[in-house]
């Protein structure tokens, strides 16, 4: 004690910050953008459950249940299936740092922000990155893919199933087969589509698939489901260099998650509460059923399309088959300032009408109805508010 | 819709896992180990608050408040102060991947698991790692440090303030000055000590300091406070290579956290609920006061030491000045199986008496009273339970 007080006296303690003596400010908002979406009460309640230790048997059981839930959502039987202790970006980074070694040729099919981000990450891992670019809103055909694979002979390829910046849903069938026949690992991002659109990891021969917790699963951001098939595990096992991240090393993580048949060892302290939430989010998906959940999202999307058409507004993605059911970019009409309309909706209704992202910034609103939020009444309310905001803007309401 | 149903019919959906149709199993436990520790009701309530968007002004304000709280806890005025979106290991990894470049000479002062982990991470970043090793339980003197700096001329050095595997608290005063005079960046881990023992980042010339949320701050694991001073920022700015992690890149993170004076851009989706919790944990620290909180932990430690002495048990760390006030390794008496006694305490009282970690595994219990748990009654209860468990073991209770 004496040493302690001597230390304190020697050093003058900085004063406590006054801002932390006030209560937090957190208005309840309707998050009808690209996510996070609102959490159902059941998931929020799970966040507030008492903690377990990160190596307690009850927590291992919850991890096992999450694994089963992710296998179901991904439609995979892959043993190496788990949730990364971070947000969706950490899922992408886990895919990159486990699959990519220096000098690996990596083909990135890029038509929006997620391709850009993946290319950025792969470059940080000293890959030989070849970006195959298309304009925002486009999809890649099997011919595009075949040409790129033939030409670049990559060992890894990336494509986003849900390019949430353009709100394009990339058709995937056939791409995995092409990659397999070219001895190339296919990494797919389904952060914004998982649970809201069909996904068949095994049937579609996807080697690495990852998602996030804060979209259709309606959990807080902070956990990223990921799965690697046997081909991906073979590439991991054949690495000449260690995975450059300890935190995201799938060898260690696979053991901590009980995926390798070995006794589970301490790797890191899992984010207990985030995993409680993810378990409940997956549980709700299982109770509803994957097909029913996807149909609910498609139904909301159809109501949105009809409503937009009546208002004379146009989805950014013209081909209905290429639209994400979960998130829709809507073109901002000429003469309208998207931001002022969004601000109007937030100020007056606490409804989020999100803007674009990356190249779509300033050109679109992005309206998302995911998970708990995917209910017709929310779509209808949002349509009314958007209409009111545009009329207000046209009437000069935003001129002040 | 037709396309959707056709897809579903073509592909047979895997059945939903039955385990997710049952309620979660989460007994309420007293987590008197190395962390996570129990969360106070106020922090748990914060976890269950409705989500905000990750770029909403109200969330930016909460991030600003966290920044101020971490500055206070660290006793620093560093502008680049924030919380990493991951657990303590992610904090360590952020320190490594931002400060270490390939071929950098990195000296790791290692007398337990955290030194080993840091060395592992630095090697993954192709550093020239020189481990200065001492037996578990030892501390490094200023002479040890000076010799290593003179000999290896490192650009980065690591030392754990809280070596939670041995429960040693490493004296830090003077080490930062030595590193500065040797033009070396000093990285310090204070995951298990922050808030429970004096810490003066600025006065002690620590260049990079990181911690975790699940110890004295009594939050769920999932956020890692970190701060870089100007010397660390200069090293970051002078990098010849990009930081190897996008998720942990302090350039991007510093912008997202409003630390660089530029307009805040989307980097990743911050873990909203984890940040709510961290804000409340920091708020409680501010309300109590840093010195009062530290004194409370020291008081609990003293009660523990007295009780152990009465029972004839010995703390692993002999020199009181080198003991962590938050966490105490206790030597397991000859002939006693630590694991069976721990299991007894868990089965009968739902109290966690944790075992050792790394080289201390099997040799000690680690008793931790951190944050919300740091109350004399919890220490006294634990002492009674430990005594009862040992007596039960001696009486042959564990022979079955």
Short mmCIF file of N, CA and C in Angstrom, two decimals, chain A residues 329-395:
data_model
loop_
_atom_site.label_atom_id
_atom_site.label_comp_id
_atom_site.label_asym_id
_atom_site.label_seq_id
_atom_site.Cartn_x
_atom_site.Cartn_y
_atom_site.Cartn_z
N UNK A 329 -30.79 -0.25 -53.65
CA UNK A 329 -30.35 1.11 -53.98
C UNK A 329 -31.41 1.75 -54.87
N UNK A 330 -31.82 2.95 -54.52
CA UNK A 330 -32.85 3.68 -55.25
C UNK A 330 -32.23 4.95 -55.80
N UNK A 331 -32.40 5.18 -57.10
CA UNK A 331 -31.79 6.35 -57.72
C UNK A 331 -32.41 7.64 -57.17
N UNK A 332 -31.57 8.58 -56.85
CA UNK A 332 -32.05 9.88 -56.37
C UNK A 332 -32.51 10.69 -57.59
N UNK A 333 -33.77 11.17 -57.60
CA UNK A 333 -34.25 11.92 -58.77
C UNK A 333 -33.44 13.20 -58.98
N UNK A 334 -33.38 13.64 -60.23
CA UNK A 334 -32.67 14.88 -60.55
C UNK A 334 -33.19 16.04 -59.70
N UNK A 335 -32.28 16.83 -59.25
CA UNK A 335 -32.67 18.04 -58.52
C UNK A 335 -32.91 17.82 -57.04
N UNK A 336 -32.81 16.59 -56.60
CA UNK A 336 -33.05 16.30 -55.18
C UNK A 336 -31.71 16.03 -54.50
N UNK A 337 -31.55 16.60 -53.31
CA UNK A 337 -30.36 16.35 -52.51
C UNK A 337 -30.67 15.18 -51.56
N UNK A 338 -30.07 14.03 -51.84
CA UNK A 338 -30.40 12.81 -51.07
C UNK A 338 -30.22 13.03 -49.58
N UNK A 339 -29.17 13.78 -49.25
CA UNK A 339 -28.79 13.92 -47.86
C UNK A 339 -29.84 14.69 -47.07
N UNK A 340 -30.40 15.72 -47.73
CA UNK A 340 -31.40 16.52 -47.03
C UNK A 340 -32.67 15.71 -46.80
N UNK A 341 -33.01 14.88 -47.76
CA UNK A 341 -34.20 14.03 -47.59
C UNK A 341 -33.95 13.01 -46.48
N UNK A 342 -32.76 12.45 -46.46
CA UNK A 342 -32.42 11.50 -45.40
C UNK A 342 -32.48 12.19 -44.04
N UNK A 343 -31.96 13.40 -43.99
CA UNK A 343 -31.95 14.13 -42.73
C UNK A 343 -33.38 14.42 -42.28
N UNK A 344 -34.24 14.73 -43.26
CA UNK A 344 -35.66 14.97 -42.97
C UNK A 344 -36.29 13.74 -42.32
N UNK A 345 -36.02 12.57 -42.91
CA UNK A 345 -36.60 11.32 -42.39
C UNK A 345 -36.08 11.02 -40.98
N UNK A 346 -34.82 11.33 -40.78
CA UNK A 346 -34.24 11.08 -39.46
C UNK A 346 -34.80 12.07 -38.44
N UNK A 347 -34.82 13.34 -38.81
CA UNK A 347 -35.29 14.36 -37.87
C UNK A 347 -36.75 14.13 -37.49
N UNK A 348 -37.56 13.83 -38.51
CA UNK A 348 -38.99 13.80 -38.27
C UNK A 348 -39.49 12.43 -37.81
N UNK A 349 -38.85 11.37 -38.29
CA UNK A 349 -39.36 10.02 -38.00
C UNK A 349 -38.34 9.09 -37.36
N UNK A 350 -37.14 9.54 -37.16
CA UNK A 350 -36.04 8.68 -36.67
C UNK A 350 -35.91 7.42 -37.53
N UNK A 351 -36.13 7.61 -38.83
CA UNK A 351 -35.96 6.50 -39.77
C UNK A 351 -34.70 6.75 -40.59
N UNK A 352 -33.87 5.73 -40.68
CA UNK A 352 -32.63 5.84 -41.44
C UNK A 352 -32.89 5.53 -42.91
N UNK A 353 -32.71 6.52 -43.78
CA UNK A 353 -32.65 6.29 -45.23
C UNK A 353 -31.19 6.47 -45.59
N UNK A 354 -30.46 5.39 -45.72
CA UNK A 354 -29.01 5.49 -45.89
C UNK A 354 -28.66 5.98 -47.29
N UNK A 355 -27.48 6.54 -47.41
CA UNK A 355 -26.98 6.96 -48.71
C UNK A 355 -26.20 5.85 -49.38
N UNK A 356 -25.51 6.19 -50.45
CA UNK A 356 -24.69 5.21 -51.17
C UNK A 356 -23.39 4.94 -50.42
N UNK A 357 -22.56 4.11 -51.04
CA UNK A 357 -21.29 3.75 -50.42
C UNK A 357 -20.28 3.60 -51.56
N UNK A 358 -19.10 4.14 -51.36
CA UNK A 358 -18.09 4.07 -52.42
C UNK A 358 -18.57 4.83 -53.63
N UNK A 359 -18.56 4.18 -54.81
CA UNK A 359 -18.92 4.86 -56.05
C UNK A 359 -20.39 5.23 -56.12
N UNK A 360 -21.23 4.61 -55.30
CA UNK A 360 -22.66 4.95 -55.36
C UNK A 360 -23.01 6.12 -54.43
N UNK A 361 -22.04 6.61 -53.68
CA UNK A 361 -22.30 7.71 -52.74
C UNK A 361 -22.83 8.93 -53.47
N UNK A 362 -23.91 9.50 -52.96
CA UNK A 362 -24.48 10.71 -53.56
C UNK A 362 -25.51 10.41 -54.65
N UNK A 363 -25.51 9.18 -55.16
CA UNK A 363 -26.38 8.87 -56.30
C UNK A 363 -27.63 8.09 -55.90
N UNK A 364 -27.58 7.45 -54.77
CA UNK A 364 -28.69 6.57 -54.38
C UNK A 364 -29.00 6.70 -52.89
N UNK A 365 -30.23 6.28 -52.56
CA UNK A 365 -30.50 5.88 -51.19
C UNK A 365 -30.40 4.37 -51.16
N UNK A 366 -30.05 3.83 -50.01
CA UNK A 366 -30.07 2.36 -49.89
C UNK A 366 -31.05 1.99 -48.78
N UNK A 367 -32.11 1.29 -49.19
CA UNK A 367 -33.17 0.93 -48.26
C UNK A 367 -33.06 -0.56 -47.94
N UNK A 368 -32.87 -0.86 -46.67
CA UNK A 368 -32.66 -2.25 -46.27
C UNK A 368 -33.68 -2.71 -45.26
N UNK A 369 -34.26 -3.87 -45.53
CA UNK A 369 -35.21 -4.48 -44.59
C UNK A 369 -34.71 -5.89 -44.32
N UNK A 370 -34.02 -6.00 -43.21
CA UNK A 370 -33.28 -7.23 -42.92
C UNK A 370 -33.70 -7.80 -41.58
N UNK A 371 -33.84 -9.12 -41.58
CA UNK A 371 -34.11 -9.82 -40.32
C UNK A 371 -35.35 -9.29 -39.64
N UNK A 372 -35.19 -8.86 -38.42
CA UNK A 372 -36.29 -8.33 -37.60
C UNK A 372 -37.03 -7.19 -38.30
N UNK A 373 -36.31 -6.44 -39.11
CA UNK A 373 -36.90 -5.28 -39.79
C UNK A 373 -37.67 -5.66 -41.06
N UNK A 374 -37.52 -6.88 -41.52
CA UNK A 374 -38.13 -7.28 -42.79
C UNK A 374 -39.61 -7.59 -42.60
N UNK A 375 -40.41 -6.56 -42.46
CA UNK A 375 -41.85 -6.67 -42.29
C UNK A 375 -42.51 -5.66 -43.22
N UNK A 376 -43.61 -6.08 -43.87
CA UNK A 376 -44.26 -5.18 -44.84
C UNK A 376 -44.56 -3.79 -44.27
N UNK A 377 -44.99 -3.72 -43.00
CA UNK A 377 -45.35 -2.41 -42.44
C UNK A 377 -44.16 -1.46 -42.43
N UNK A 378 -42.97 -2.00 -42.21
CA UNK A 378 -41.78 -1.14 -42.21
C UNK A 378 -41.47 -0.61 -43.60
N UNK A 379 -41.70 -1.48 -44.60
CA UNK A 379 -41.48 -1.07 -45.98
C UNK A 379 -42.47 0.04 -46.34
N UNK A 380 -43.72 -0.18 -45.99
CA UNK A 380 -44.76 0.81 -46.34
C UNK A 380 -44.49 2.15 -45.66
N UNK A 381 -44.13 2.11 -44.39
CA UNK A 381 -43.82 3.34 -43.67
C UNK A 381 -42.66 4.08 -44.34
N UNK A 382 -41.65 3.32 -44.70
CA UNK A 382 -40.46 3.94 -45.31
C UNK A 382 -40.81 4.57 -46.65
N UNK A 383 -41.66 3.90 -47.43
CA UNK A 383 -42.08 4.46 -48.72
C UNK A 383 -42.79 5.80 -48.51
N UNK A 384 -43.68 5.84 -47.51
CA UNK A 384 -44.42 7.09 -47.23
C UNK A 384 -43.46 8.21 -46.84
N UNK A 385 -42.52 7.85 -45.98
CA UNK A 385 -41.58 8.86 -45.47
C UNK A 385 -40.68 9.36 -46.60
N UNK A 386 -40.26 8.44 -47.46
CA UNK A 386 -39.41 8.84 -48.59
C UNK A 386 -40.18 9.79 -49.50
N UNK A 387 -41.43 9.43 -49.76
CA UNK A 387 -42.27 10.27 -50.62
C UNK A 387 -42.45 11.67 -50.00
N UNK A 388 -42.76 11.68 -48.72
CA UNK A 388 -42.96 12.96 -48.02
C UNK A 388 -41.68 13.80 -48.07
N UNK A 389 -40.55 13.14 -47.88
CA UNK A 389 -39.26 13.85 -47.89
C UNK A 389 -38.98 14.46 -49.26
N UNK A 390 -39.27 13.70 -50.31
CA UNK A 390 -39.02 14.20 -51.66
C UNK A 390 -39.94 15.38 -51.96
N UNK A 391 -41.22 15.24 -51.56
CA UNK A 391 -42.17 16.34 -51.79
C UNK A 391 -41.75 17.59 -51.03
N UNK A 392 -41.32 17.38 -49.81
CA UNK A 392 -40.83 18.50 -48.98
C UNK A 392 -39.65 19.18 -49.65
N UNK A 393 -38.79 18.36 -50.22
CA UNK A 393 -37.60 18.89 -50.88
C UNK A 393 -38.01 19.68 -52.13
N UNK A 394 -38.94 19.09 -52.93
CA UNK A 394 -39.40 19.76 -54.16
C UNK A 394 -40.10 21.08 -53.85
N UNK A 395 -40.81 21.09 -52.71
CA UNK A 395 -41.54 22.30 -52.33
C UNK A 395 -40.61 23.36 -51.73
#
